[in-house]
Coordinates of C-alpha atoms in Angstrom, one line a residue:
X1 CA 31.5 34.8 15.7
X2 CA 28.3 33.0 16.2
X3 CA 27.2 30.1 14.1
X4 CA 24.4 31.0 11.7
X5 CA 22.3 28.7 10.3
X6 CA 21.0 28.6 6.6
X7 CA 17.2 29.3 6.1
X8 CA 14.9 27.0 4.8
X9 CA 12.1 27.7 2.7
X10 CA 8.5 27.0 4.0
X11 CA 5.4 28.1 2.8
X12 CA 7.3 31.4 1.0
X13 CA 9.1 31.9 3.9
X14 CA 12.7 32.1 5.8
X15 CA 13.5 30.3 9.1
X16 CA 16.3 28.3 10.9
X17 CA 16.0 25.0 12.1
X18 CA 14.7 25.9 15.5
X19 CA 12.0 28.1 14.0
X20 CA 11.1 25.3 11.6
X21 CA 10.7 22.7 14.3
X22 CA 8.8 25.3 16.7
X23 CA 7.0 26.0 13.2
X24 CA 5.7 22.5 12.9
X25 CA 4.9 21.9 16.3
X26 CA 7.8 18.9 16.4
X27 CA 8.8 17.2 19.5
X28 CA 12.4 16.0 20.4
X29 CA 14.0 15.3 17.3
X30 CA 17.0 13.4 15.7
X31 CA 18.9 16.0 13.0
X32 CA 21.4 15.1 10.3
X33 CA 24.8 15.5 11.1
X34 CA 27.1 16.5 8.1
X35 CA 30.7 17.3 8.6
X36 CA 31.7 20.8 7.4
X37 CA 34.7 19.4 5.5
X38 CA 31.7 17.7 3.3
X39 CA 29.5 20.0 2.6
X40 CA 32.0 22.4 1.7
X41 CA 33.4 19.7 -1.0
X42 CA 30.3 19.5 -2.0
X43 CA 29.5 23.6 -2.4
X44 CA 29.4 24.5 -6.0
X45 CA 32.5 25.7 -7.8
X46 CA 33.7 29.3 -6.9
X47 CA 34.1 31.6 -9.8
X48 CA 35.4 35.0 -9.7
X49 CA 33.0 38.3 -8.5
X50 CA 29.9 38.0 -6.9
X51 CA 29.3 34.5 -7.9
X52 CA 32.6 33.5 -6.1
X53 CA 31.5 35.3 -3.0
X54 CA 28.4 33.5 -2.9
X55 CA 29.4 29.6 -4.2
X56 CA 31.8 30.1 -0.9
X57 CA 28.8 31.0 1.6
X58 CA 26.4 28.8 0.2
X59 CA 26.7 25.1 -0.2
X60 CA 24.3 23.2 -2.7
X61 CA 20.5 23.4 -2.4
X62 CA 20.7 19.3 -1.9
X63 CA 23.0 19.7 1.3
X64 CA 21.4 23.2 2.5
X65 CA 18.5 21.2 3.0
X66 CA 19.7 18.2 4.2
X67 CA 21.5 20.1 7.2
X68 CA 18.3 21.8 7.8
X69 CA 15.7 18.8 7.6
X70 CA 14.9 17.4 10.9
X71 CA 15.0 13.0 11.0
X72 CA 12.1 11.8 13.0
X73 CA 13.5 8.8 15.6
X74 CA 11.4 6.0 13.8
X75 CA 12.8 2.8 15.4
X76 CA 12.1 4.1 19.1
X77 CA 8.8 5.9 19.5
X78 CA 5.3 6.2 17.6
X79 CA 5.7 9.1 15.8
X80 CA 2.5 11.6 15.3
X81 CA 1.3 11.9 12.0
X82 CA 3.4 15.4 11.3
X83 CA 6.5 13.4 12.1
X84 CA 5.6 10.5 9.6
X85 CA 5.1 13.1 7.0
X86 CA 8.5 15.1 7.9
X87 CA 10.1 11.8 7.7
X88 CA 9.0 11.1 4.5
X89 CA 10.5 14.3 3.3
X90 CA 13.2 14.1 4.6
X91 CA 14.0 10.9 2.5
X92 CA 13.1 12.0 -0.4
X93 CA 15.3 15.2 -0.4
X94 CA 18.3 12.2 1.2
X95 CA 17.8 9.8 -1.8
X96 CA 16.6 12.0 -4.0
X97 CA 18.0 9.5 -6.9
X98 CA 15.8 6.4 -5.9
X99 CA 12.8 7.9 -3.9
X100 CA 9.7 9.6 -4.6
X101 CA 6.8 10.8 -2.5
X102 CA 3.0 10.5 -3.6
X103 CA -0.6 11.5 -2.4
X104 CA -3.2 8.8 -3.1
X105 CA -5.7 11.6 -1.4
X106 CA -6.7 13.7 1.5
X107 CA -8.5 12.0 4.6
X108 CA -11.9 13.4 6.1
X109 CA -9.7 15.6 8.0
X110 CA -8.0 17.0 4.7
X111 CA -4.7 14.9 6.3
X112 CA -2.7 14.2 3.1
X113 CA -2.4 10.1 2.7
X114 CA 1.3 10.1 1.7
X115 CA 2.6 6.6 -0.3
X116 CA 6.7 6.3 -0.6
X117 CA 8.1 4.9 -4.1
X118 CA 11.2 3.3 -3.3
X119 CA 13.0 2.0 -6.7
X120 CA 16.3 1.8 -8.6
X121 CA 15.9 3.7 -11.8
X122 CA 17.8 2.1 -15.0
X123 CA 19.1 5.9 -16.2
X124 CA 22.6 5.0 -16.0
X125 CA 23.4 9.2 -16.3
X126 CA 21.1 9.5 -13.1
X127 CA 23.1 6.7 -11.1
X128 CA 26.7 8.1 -12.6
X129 CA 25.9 11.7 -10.6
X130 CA 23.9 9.5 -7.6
X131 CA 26.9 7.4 -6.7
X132 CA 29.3 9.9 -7.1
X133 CA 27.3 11.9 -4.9
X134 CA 27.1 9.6 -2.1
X135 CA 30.5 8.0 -2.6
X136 CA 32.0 11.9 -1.9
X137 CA 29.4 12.9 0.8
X138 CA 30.0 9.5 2.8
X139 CA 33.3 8.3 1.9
X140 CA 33.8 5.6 4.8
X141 CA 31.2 3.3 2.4
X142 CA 32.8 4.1 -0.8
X143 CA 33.8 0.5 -1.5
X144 CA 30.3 -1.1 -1.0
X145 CA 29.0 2.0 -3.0
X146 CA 31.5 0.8 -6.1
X147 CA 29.6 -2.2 -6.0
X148 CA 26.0 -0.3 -7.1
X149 CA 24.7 -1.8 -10.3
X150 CA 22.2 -0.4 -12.3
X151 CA 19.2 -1.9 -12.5
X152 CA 17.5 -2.6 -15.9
X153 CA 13.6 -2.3 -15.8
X154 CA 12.0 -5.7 -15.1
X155 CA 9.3 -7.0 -17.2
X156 CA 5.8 -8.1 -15.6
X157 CA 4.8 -7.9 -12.3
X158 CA 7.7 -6.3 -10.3
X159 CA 6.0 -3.9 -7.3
X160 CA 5.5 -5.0 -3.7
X161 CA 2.7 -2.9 -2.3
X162 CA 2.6 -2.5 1.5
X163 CA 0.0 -0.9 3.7
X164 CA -0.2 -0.4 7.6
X165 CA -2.5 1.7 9.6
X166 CA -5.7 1.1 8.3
X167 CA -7.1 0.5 12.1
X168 CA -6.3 3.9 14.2
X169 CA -5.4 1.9 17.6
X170 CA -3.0 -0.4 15.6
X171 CA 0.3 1.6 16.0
X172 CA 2.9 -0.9 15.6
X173 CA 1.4 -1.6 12.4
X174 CA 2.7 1.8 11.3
X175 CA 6.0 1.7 13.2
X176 CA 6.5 -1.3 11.1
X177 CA 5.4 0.5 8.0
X178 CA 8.5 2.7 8.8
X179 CA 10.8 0.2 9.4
X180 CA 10.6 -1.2 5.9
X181 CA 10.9 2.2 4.8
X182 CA 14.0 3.0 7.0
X183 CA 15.6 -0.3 5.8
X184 CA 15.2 -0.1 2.3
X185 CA 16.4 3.8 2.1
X186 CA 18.9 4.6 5.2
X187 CA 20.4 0.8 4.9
X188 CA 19.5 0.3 1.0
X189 CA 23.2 -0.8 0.5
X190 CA 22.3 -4.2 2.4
X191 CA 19.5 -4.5 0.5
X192 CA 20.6 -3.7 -3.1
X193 CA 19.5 -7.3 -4.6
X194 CA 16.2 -6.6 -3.4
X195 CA 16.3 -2.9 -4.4
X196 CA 17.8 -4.4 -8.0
X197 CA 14.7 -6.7 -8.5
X198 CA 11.3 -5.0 -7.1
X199 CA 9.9 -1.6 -6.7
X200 CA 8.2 -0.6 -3.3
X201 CA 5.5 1.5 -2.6
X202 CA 4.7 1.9 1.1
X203 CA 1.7 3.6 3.0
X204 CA 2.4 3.7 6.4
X205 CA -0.7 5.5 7.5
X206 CA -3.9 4.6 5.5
X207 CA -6.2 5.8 8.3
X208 CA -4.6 8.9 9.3
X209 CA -7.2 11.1 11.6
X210 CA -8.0 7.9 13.0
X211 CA -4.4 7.4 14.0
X212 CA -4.2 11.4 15.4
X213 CA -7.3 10.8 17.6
X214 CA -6.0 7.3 18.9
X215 CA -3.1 8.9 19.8
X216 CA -4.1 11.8 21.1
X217 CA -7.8 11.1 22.9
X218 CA -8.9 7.3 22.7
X219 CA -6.1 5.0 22.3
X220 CA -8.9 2.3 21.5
X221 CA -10.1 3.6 19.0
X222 CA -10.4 1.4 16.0
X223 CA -12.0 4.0 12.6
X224 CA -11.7 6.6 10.7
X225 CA -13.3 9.9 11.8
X226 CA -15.9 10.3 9.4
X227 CA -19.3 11.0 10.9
X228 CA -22.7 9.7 10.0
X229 CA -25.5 12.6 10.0
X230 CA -28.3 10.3 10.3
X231 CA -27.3 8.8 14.0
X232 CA -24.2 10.8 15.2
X233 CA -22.3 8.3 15.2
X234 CA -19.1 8.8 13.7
X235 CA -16.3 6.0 11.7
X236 CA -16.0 3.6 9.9
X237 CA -13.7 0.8 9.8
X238 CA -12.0 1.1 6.9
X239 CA -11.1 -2.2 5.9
X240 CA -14.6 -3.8 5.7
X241 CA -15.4 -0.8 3.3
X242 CA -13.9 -2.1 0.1
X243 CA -16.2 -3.5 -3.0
X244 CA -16.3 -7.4 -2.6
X245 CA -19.2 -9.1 -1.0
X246 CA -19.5 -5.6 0.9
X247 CA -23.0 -6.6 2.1
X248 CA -22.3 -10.2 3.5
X249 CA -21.3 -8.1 7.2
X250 CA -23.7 -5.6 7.8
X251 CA -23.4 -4.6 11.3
X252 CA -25.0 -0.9 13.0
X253 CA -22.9 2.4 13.0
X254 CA -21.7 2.0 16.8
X255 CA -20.1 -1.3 16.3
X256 CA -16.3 -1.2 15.5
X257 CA -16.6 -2.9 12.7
X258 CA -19.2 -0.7 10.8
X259 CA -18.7 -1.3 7.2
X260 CA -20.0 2.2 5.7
X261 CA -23.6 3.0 4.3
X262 CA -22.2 1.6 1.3
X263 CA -19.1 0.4 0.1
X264 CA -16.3 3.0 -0.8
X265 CA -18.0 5.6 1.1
X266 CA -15.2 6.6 3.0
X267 CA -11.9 8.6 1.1
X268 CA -9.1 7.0 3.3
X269 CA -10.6 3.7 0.9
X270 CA -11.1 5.7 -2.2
X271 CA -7.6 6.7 -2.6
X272 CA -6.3 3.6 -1.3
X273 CA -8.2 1.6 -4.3
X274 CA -7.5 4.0 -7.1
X275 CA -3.7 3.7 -6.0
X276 CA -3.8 -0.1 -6.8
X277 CA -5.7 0.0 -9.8
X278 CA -3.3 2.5 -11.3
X279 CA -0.3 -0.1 -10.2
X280 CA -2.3 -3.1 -10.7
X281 CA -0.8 -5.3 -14.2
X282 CA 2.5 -4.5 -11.6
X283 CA 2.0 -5.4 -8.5
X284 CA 3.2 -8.4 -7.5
X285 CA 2.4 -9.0 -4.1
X286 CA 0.3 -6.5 -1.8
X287 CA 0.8 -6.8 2.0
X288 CA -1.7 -5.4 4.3
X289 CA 0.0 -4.9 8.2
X290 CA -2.5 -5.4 11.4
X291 CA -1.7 -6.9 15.1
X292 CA -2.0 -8.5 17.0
X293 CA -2.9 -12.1 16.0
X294 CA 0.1 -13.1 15.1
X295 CA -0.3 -14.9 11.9
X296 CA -0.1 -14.9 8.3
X297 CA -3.4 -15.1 6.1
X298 CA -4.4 -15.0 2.5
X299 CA -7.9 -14.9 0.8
X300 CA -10.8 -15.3 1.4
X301 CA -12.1 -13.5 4.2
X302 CA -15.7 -13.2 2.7
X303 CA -16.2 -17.2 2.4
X304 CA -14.5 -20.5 3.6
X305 CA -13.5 -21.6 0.3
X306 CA -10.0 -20.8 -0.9
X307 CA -8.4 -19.3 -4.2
X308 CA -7.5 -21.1 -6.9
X309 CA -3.6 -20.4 -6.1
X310 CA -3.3 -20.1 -2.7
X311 CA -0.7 -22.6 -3.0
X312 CA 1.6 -19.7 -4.3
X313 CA 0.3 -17.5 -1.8
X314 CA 0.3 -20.2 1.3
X315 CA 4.5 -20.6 0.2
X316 CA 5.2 -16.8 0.3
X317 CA 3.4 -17.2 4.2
X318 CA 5.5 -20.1 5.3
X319 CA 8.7 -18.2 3.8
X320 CA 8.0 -15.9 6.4
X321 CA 7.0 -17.7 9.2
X322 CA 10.3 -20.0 8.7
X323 CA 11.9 -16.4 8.8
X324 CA 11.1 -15.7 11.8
X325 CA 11.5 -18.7 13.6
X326 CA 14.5 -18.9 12.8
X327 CA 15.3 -15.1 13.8
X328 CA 13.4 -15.0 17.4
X329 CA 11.9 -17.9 17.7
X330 CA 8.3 -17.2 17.7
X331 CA 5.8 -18.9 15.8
X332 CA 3.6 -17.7 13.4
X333 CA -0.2 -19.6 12.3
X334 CA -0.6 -19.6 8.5
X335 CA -4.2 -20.1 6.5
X336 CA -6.9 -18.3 4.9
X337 CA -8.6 -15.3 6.5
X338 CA -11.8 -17.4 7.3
X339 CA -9.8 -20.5 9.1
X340 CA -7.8 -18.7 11.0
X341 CA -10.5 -16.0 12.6
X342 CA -13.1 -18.5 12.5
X343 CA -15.9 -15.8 10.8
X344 CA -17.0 -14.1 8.0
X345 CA -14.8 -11.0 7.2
X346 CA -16.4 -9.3 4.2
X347 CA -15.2 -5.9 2.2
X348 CA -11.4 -6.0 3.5
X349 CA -8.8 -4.9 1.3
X350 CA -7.1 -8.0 1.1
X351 CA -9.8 -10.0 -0.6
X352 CA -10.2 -6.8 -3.0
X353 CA -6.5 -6.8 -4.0
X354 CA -6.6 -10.8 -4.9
X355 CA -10.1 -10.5 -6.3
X356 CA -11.0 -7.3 -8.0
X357 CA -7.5 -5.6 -8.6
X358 CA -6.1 -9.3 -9.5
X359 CA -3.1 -9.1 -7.7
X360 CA -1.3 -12.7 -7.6
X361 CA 0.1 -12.5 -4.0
X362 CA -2.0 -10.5 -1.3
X363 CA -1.9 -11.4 2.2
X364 CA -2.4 -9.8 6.0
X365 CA 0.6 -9.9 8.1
X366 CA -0.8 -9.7 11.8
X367 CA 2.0 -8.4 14.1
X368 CA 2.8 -9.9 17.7
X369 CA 2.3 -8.1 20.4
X370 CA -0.1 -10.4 21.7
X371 CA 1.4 -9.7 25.8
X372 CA 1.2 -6.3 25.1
X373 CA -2.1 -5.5 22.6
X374 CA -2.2 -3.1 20.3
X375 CA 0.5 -0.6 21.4
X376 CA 3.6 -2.1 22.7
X377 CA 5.8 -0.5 25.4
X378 CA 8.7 1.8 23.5
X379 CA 11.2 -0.5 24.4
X380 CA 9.8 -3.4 22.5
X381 CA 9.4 -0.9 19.1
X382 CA 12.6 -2.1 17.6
X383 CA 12.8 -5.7 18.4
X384 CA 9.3 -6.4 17.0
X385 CA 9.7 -4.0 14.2
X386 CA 13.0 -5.8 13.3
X387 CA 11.2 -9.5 13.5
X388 CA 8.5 -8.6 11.4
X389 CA 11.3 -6.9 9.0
X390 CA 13.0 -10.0 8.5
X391 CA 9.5 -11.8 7.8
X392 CA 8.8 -9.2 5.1
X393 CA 11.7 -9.1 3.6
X394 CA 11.6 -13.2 3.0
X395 CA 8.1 -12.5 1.4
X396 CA 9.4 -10.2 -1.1
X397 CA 12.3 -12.5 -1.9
X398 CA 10.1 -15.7 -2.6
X399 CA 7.7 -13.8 -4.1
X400 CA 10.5 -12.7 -6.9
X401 CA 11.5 -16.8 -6.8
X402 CA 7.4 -17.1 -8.1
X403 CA 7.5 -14.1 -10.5
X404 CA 8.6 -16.0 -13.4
X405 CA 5.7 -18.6 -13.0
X406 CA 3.0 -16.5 -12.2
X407 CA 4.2 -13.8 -15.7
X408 CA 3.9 -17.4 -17.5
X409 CA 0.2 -18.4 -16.1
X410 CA -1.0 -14.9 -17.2
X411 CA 0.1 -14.7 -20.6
X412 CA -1.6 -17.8 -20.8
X413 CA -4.6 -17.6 -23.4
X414 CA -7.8 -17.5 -21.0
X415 CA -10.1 -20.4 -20.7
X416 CA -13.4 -19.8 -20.2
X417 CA -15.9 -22.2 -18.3
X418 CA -19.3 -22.2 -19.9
X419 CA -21.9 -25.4 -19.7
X420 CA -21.2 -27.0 -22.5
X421 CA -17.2 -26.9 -21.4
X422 CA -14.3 -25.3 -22.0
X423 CA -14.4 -22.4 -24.7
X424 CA -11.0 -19.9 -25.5
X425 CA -12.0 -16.6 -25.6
X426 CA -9.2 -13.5 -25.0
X427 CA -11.2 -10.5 -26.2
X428 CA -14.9 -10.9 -27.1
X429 CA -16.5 -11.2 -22.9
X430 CA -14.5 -7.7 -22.7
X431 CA -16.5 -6.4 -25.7
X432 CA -19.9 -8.3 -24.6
X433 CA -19.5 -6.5 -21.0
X434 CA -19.1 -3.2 -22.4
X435 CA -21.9 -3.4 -24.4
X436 CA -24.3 -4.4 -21.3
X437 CA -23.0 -1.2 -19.3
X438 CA -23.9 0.4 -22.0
X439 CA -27.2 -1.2 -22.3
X440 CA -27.8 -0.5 -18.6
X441 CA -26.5 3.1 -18.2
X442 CA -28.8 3.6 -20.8
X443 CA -32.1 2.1 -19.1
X444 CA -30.9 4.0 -16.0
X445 CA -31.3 7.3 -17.7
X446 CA -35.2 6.6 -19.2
X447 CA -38.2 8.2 -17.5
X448 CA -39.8 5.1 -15.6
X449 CA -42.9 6.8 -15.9
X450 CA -43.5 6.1 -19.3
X451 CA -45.4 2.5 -19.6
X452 CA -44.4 2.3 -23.5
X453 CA -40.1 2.6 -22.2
X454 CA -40.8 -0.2 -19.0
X455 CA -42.5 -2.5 -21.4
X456 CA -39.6 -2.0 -23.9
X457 CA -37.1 -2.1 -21.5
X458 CA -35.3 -6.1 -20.7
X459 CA -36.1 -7.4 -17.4
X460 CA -33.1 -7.8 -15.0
X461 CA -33.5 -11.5 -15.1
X462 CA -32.3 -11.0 -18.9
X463 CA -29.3 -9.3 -18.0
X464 CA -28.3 -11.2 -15.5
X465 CA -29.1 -14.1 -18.4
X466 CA -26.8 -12.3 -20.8
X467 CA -24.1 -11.4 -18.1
X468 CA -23.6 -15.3 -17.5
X469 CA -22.1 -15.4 -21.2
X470 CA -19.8 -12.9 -20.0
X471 CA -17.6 -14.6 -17.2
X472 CA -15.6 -12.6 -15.2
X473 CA -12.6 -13.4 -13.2
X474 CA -14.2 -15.1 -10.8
X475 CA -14.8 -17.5 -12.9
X476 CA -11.7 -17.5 -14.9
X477 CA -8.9 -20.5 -15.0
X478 CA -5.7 -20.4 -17.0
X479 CA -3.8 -23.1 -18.7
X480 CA -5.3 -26.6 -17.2
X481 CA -6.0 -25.7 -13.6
X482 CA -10.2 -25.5 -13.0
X483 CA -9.4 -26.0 -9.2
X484 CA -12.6 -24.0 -7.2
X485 CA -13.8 -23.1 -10.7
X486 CA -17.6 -22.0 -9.9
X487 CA -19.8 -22.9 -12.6
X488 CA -22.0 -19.8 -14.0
X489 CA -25.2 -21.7 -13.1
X490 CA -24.5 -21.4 -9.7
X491 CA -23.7 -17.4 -9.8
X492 CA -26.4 -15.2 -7.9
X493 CA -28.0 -12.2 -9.9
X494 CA -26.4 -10.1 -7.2
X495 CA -23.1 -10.8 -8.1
X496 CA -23.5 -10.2 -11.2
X497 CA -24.8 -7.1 -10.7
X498 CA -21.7 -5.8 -9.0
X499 CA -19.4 -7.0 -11.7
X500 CA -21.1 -4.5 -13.7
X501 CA -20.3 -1.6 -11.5
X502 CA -23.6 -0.1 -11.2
X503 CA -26.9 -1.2 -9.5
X504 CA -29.9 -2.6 -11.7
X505 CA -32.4 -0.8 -11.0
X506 CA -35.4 -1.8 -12.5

């Protein structure tokens, strides 16, 4: 008797595997292998009749899919975007118990941007069925399974946030991306301390029809694939795009490192921001993947002067580097954006994250494939993949070593630096910054026209006047540290304007 396959569902309709993978355009693939003895221990329990008949036929919805789902080969090729996304669902239908998929948006393409949750939920009911599930579906493991622990929900800041990508030519960036993923799902059982003490949410591809069309037509190609009607040009690169000092690198619409008309013009950087806003008071420490200068830098890009703790951040960079020294032997440089490239890199995600979102720990992880530029042969996918593995992985680890410090320094009462010192002040700049959107929204909306309103109206010298009472991060210190404190005499009117989120437009 032949062998017949059990349909899967797509888009309301039946088809085997081969039909599936013909259906999706897939190319060589790696598919699950489940034993038969497994899957039918794991088919629901026969009864008598017709539901007998069919429990003995049909094995749980879980397994039908699992035998059906193709597994992309992540560690050994770059995998088209279709693949990444396959991938992806094909984990979360695996480890259905500890993985969740989510869409931060739709590129200019309409390409979904797809973010994996990887955590350890605290339901102890949840984890009861999960590890009996895997201890009966993959008995060889059984003992380290035993040793599964749940995981009570941490308190603070707890999420590491990673990001690759963002350029379309920078493929091991994503490959990378993957193998994070990979490790902390597929081989979560070495990982469990980690998996017990942080939650991960990974974007392998934040540029994704940039990433198609480098693949596909221009392997050089650096943008997203948005055009500009006014010159025909078309992209922009996506992480000079982001709202901080946005206008300090203004460069023309051919140039690779177009910023946008005006800052989050583009929806790849939409969706990435509203996705750390929403995680924000969690996030812990964002990680943002390029290559190929092989180094390790933290804020700021935008100026030469460095954040109050980069200390913190400088240690979670040398945790690394040691990392990998001591795994391959190749050194990695450590500093600030602006050191290290030796310019002015204004609007990059990296700055945003430490300065707008207020994420403690945010720093770019250039990859090394400095012989072999931004694409690597296949044959060096794994090895470099598995370097800059271990170098993440120490990150995340020190980074949990300086959670405990940095929930202390924010629970802090907050210090505000005014001219005639130091004045403590938790609630009332919130209330005073409010009430000058409010005040300007409503100026916005007046007919200019009338010379009775512009009279009445206050200048923009006097907001910018009132706006200095109200001092924003930037100008922030907690507990005794004032190191880099900027006074407010020394803040620009234009700066002030874009802590207010709207343009003064008087």
């Amino acid at each position: 008797m032949a062998n017949r396959e059990t349909p899967l569902e797509v888009s309301g309709t039946h088809m085997n595997l081969h039909s599936y993978a013909a259906h999706r355009n897939l190319p060589k693939i790696a598919l699950i292998k489940i034993n038969r003895t497994t899957a039918n221990r794991l088919k629901a329990p026969s009864t008598a009749g017709t539901e007998k008949r069919k429990a003995s036929r049909t094995p749980s919805v879980a397994v039908s899919r699992l035998m059906q789902l193709p597994r992309p080969d992540v560690l050994n090729c770059y995998l088209s975007y279709n693949d990444i996304i396959m991938y992806l669902e094909y984990l979360r239908v695996r480890y259905s118990e500890f993985v969740k998929i989510h869409t931060l948006g739709l590129s200019y393409e309409r390409r979904p941007i797809r973010a994996i949750e990887i955590h350890w939920n605290s339901d102890s009911n949840l984890w009861a069925q999960a590890k009996e599930n895997r201890i009966r579906s993959a008995p060889v493991y059984s003992a380290e399974l035993q040793q599964l622990e749940i995981c009570e929900p941490q308190k603070g800041r707890n999420t590491v946030f990673i990001e690759g990508g963002t350029h379309a030519r920078e493929w091991i960036t994503v490959t990378v991306a993957l193998h994070c993923i990979h490790q902390l799902t597929e081989k979560n059982i070495r990982h469990r301390e980690l998996l017990r003490k942080l939650r991960f949410f990974i974007v392998p591809v934040v540029n994704p029809d940039g990433y198609e069309y480098s693949k596909n037509t221009n392997p050089r190609w650096r943008k997203n694939r948005r055009p500009h009607p006014d010159d025909g040009y078309v992209g922009t690169d996506c992480n000079r795009n982001f709202d901080i000092h946005w206008d300090k690198c203004k460069s023309k619409a051919k140039k690779n490192t177009y910023p946008g008309d005006k800052p989050f013009s583009e929806p790849e950087t939409k969706a990435l921001a509203q996705m750390l806003h929403k995680l924000a008071p969690k996030v812990l420490l964002f990680l943002s993947l390029h290559s190929y200068a092989q180094c390790i830098m933290y804020p700021w890009g935008y100026s030469k002067s460095l954040p109050t703790n980069y200390k913190l951040m400088e240690s979670v960079a040398m945790a690394a580097r040691n990392a990998i020294k001591t795994h391959s032997g190749r050194y990695y440089r450590v500093g600030s954006i602006s050191s290290i490239t030796k310019r002015i890199i204004a609007g990059s995600v990296v700055d945003y994250a430490y300065g707008v979102v207020k994420i403690p720990l945010a720093l770019v992880m250039e990859l090394p494939s400095n012989e072999y530029g931004f694409q690597p042969p296949v044959e060096k996918i794994s090895p470099l993949s598995a370097e800059s593995w271990c170098g993440i992985r120490e990150m995340c680890k020190h980074a949990y070593e300086l959670k405990a410090q940095i929930d202390k320094e924010e629970q802090q009462p907050i210090q505000l630096l005014t001219e005639n010192g130091v004045e403590t002040n938790d609630t009332e700049p919130t209330m005073q910054l409010e009430m000058l959107k409010e005040e300007a929204m409503s100026i916005r909306s007046k007919n200019h026209k009338n010379p009775e309103e512009i009279a009445e109206r206050p200048s923009c010298s006097e907001l910018v006047e009132d706006a200095k009472s109200v001092i924003r991060p930037k100008f922030i210190v907690r507990g005794d540290s004032t190191t880099n404190a900027i006074s407010p005499r020394t803040a620009s009117r234009d700066y002030f304007s874009s802590l207010l989120d709207f343009e003064l437009e008087m």
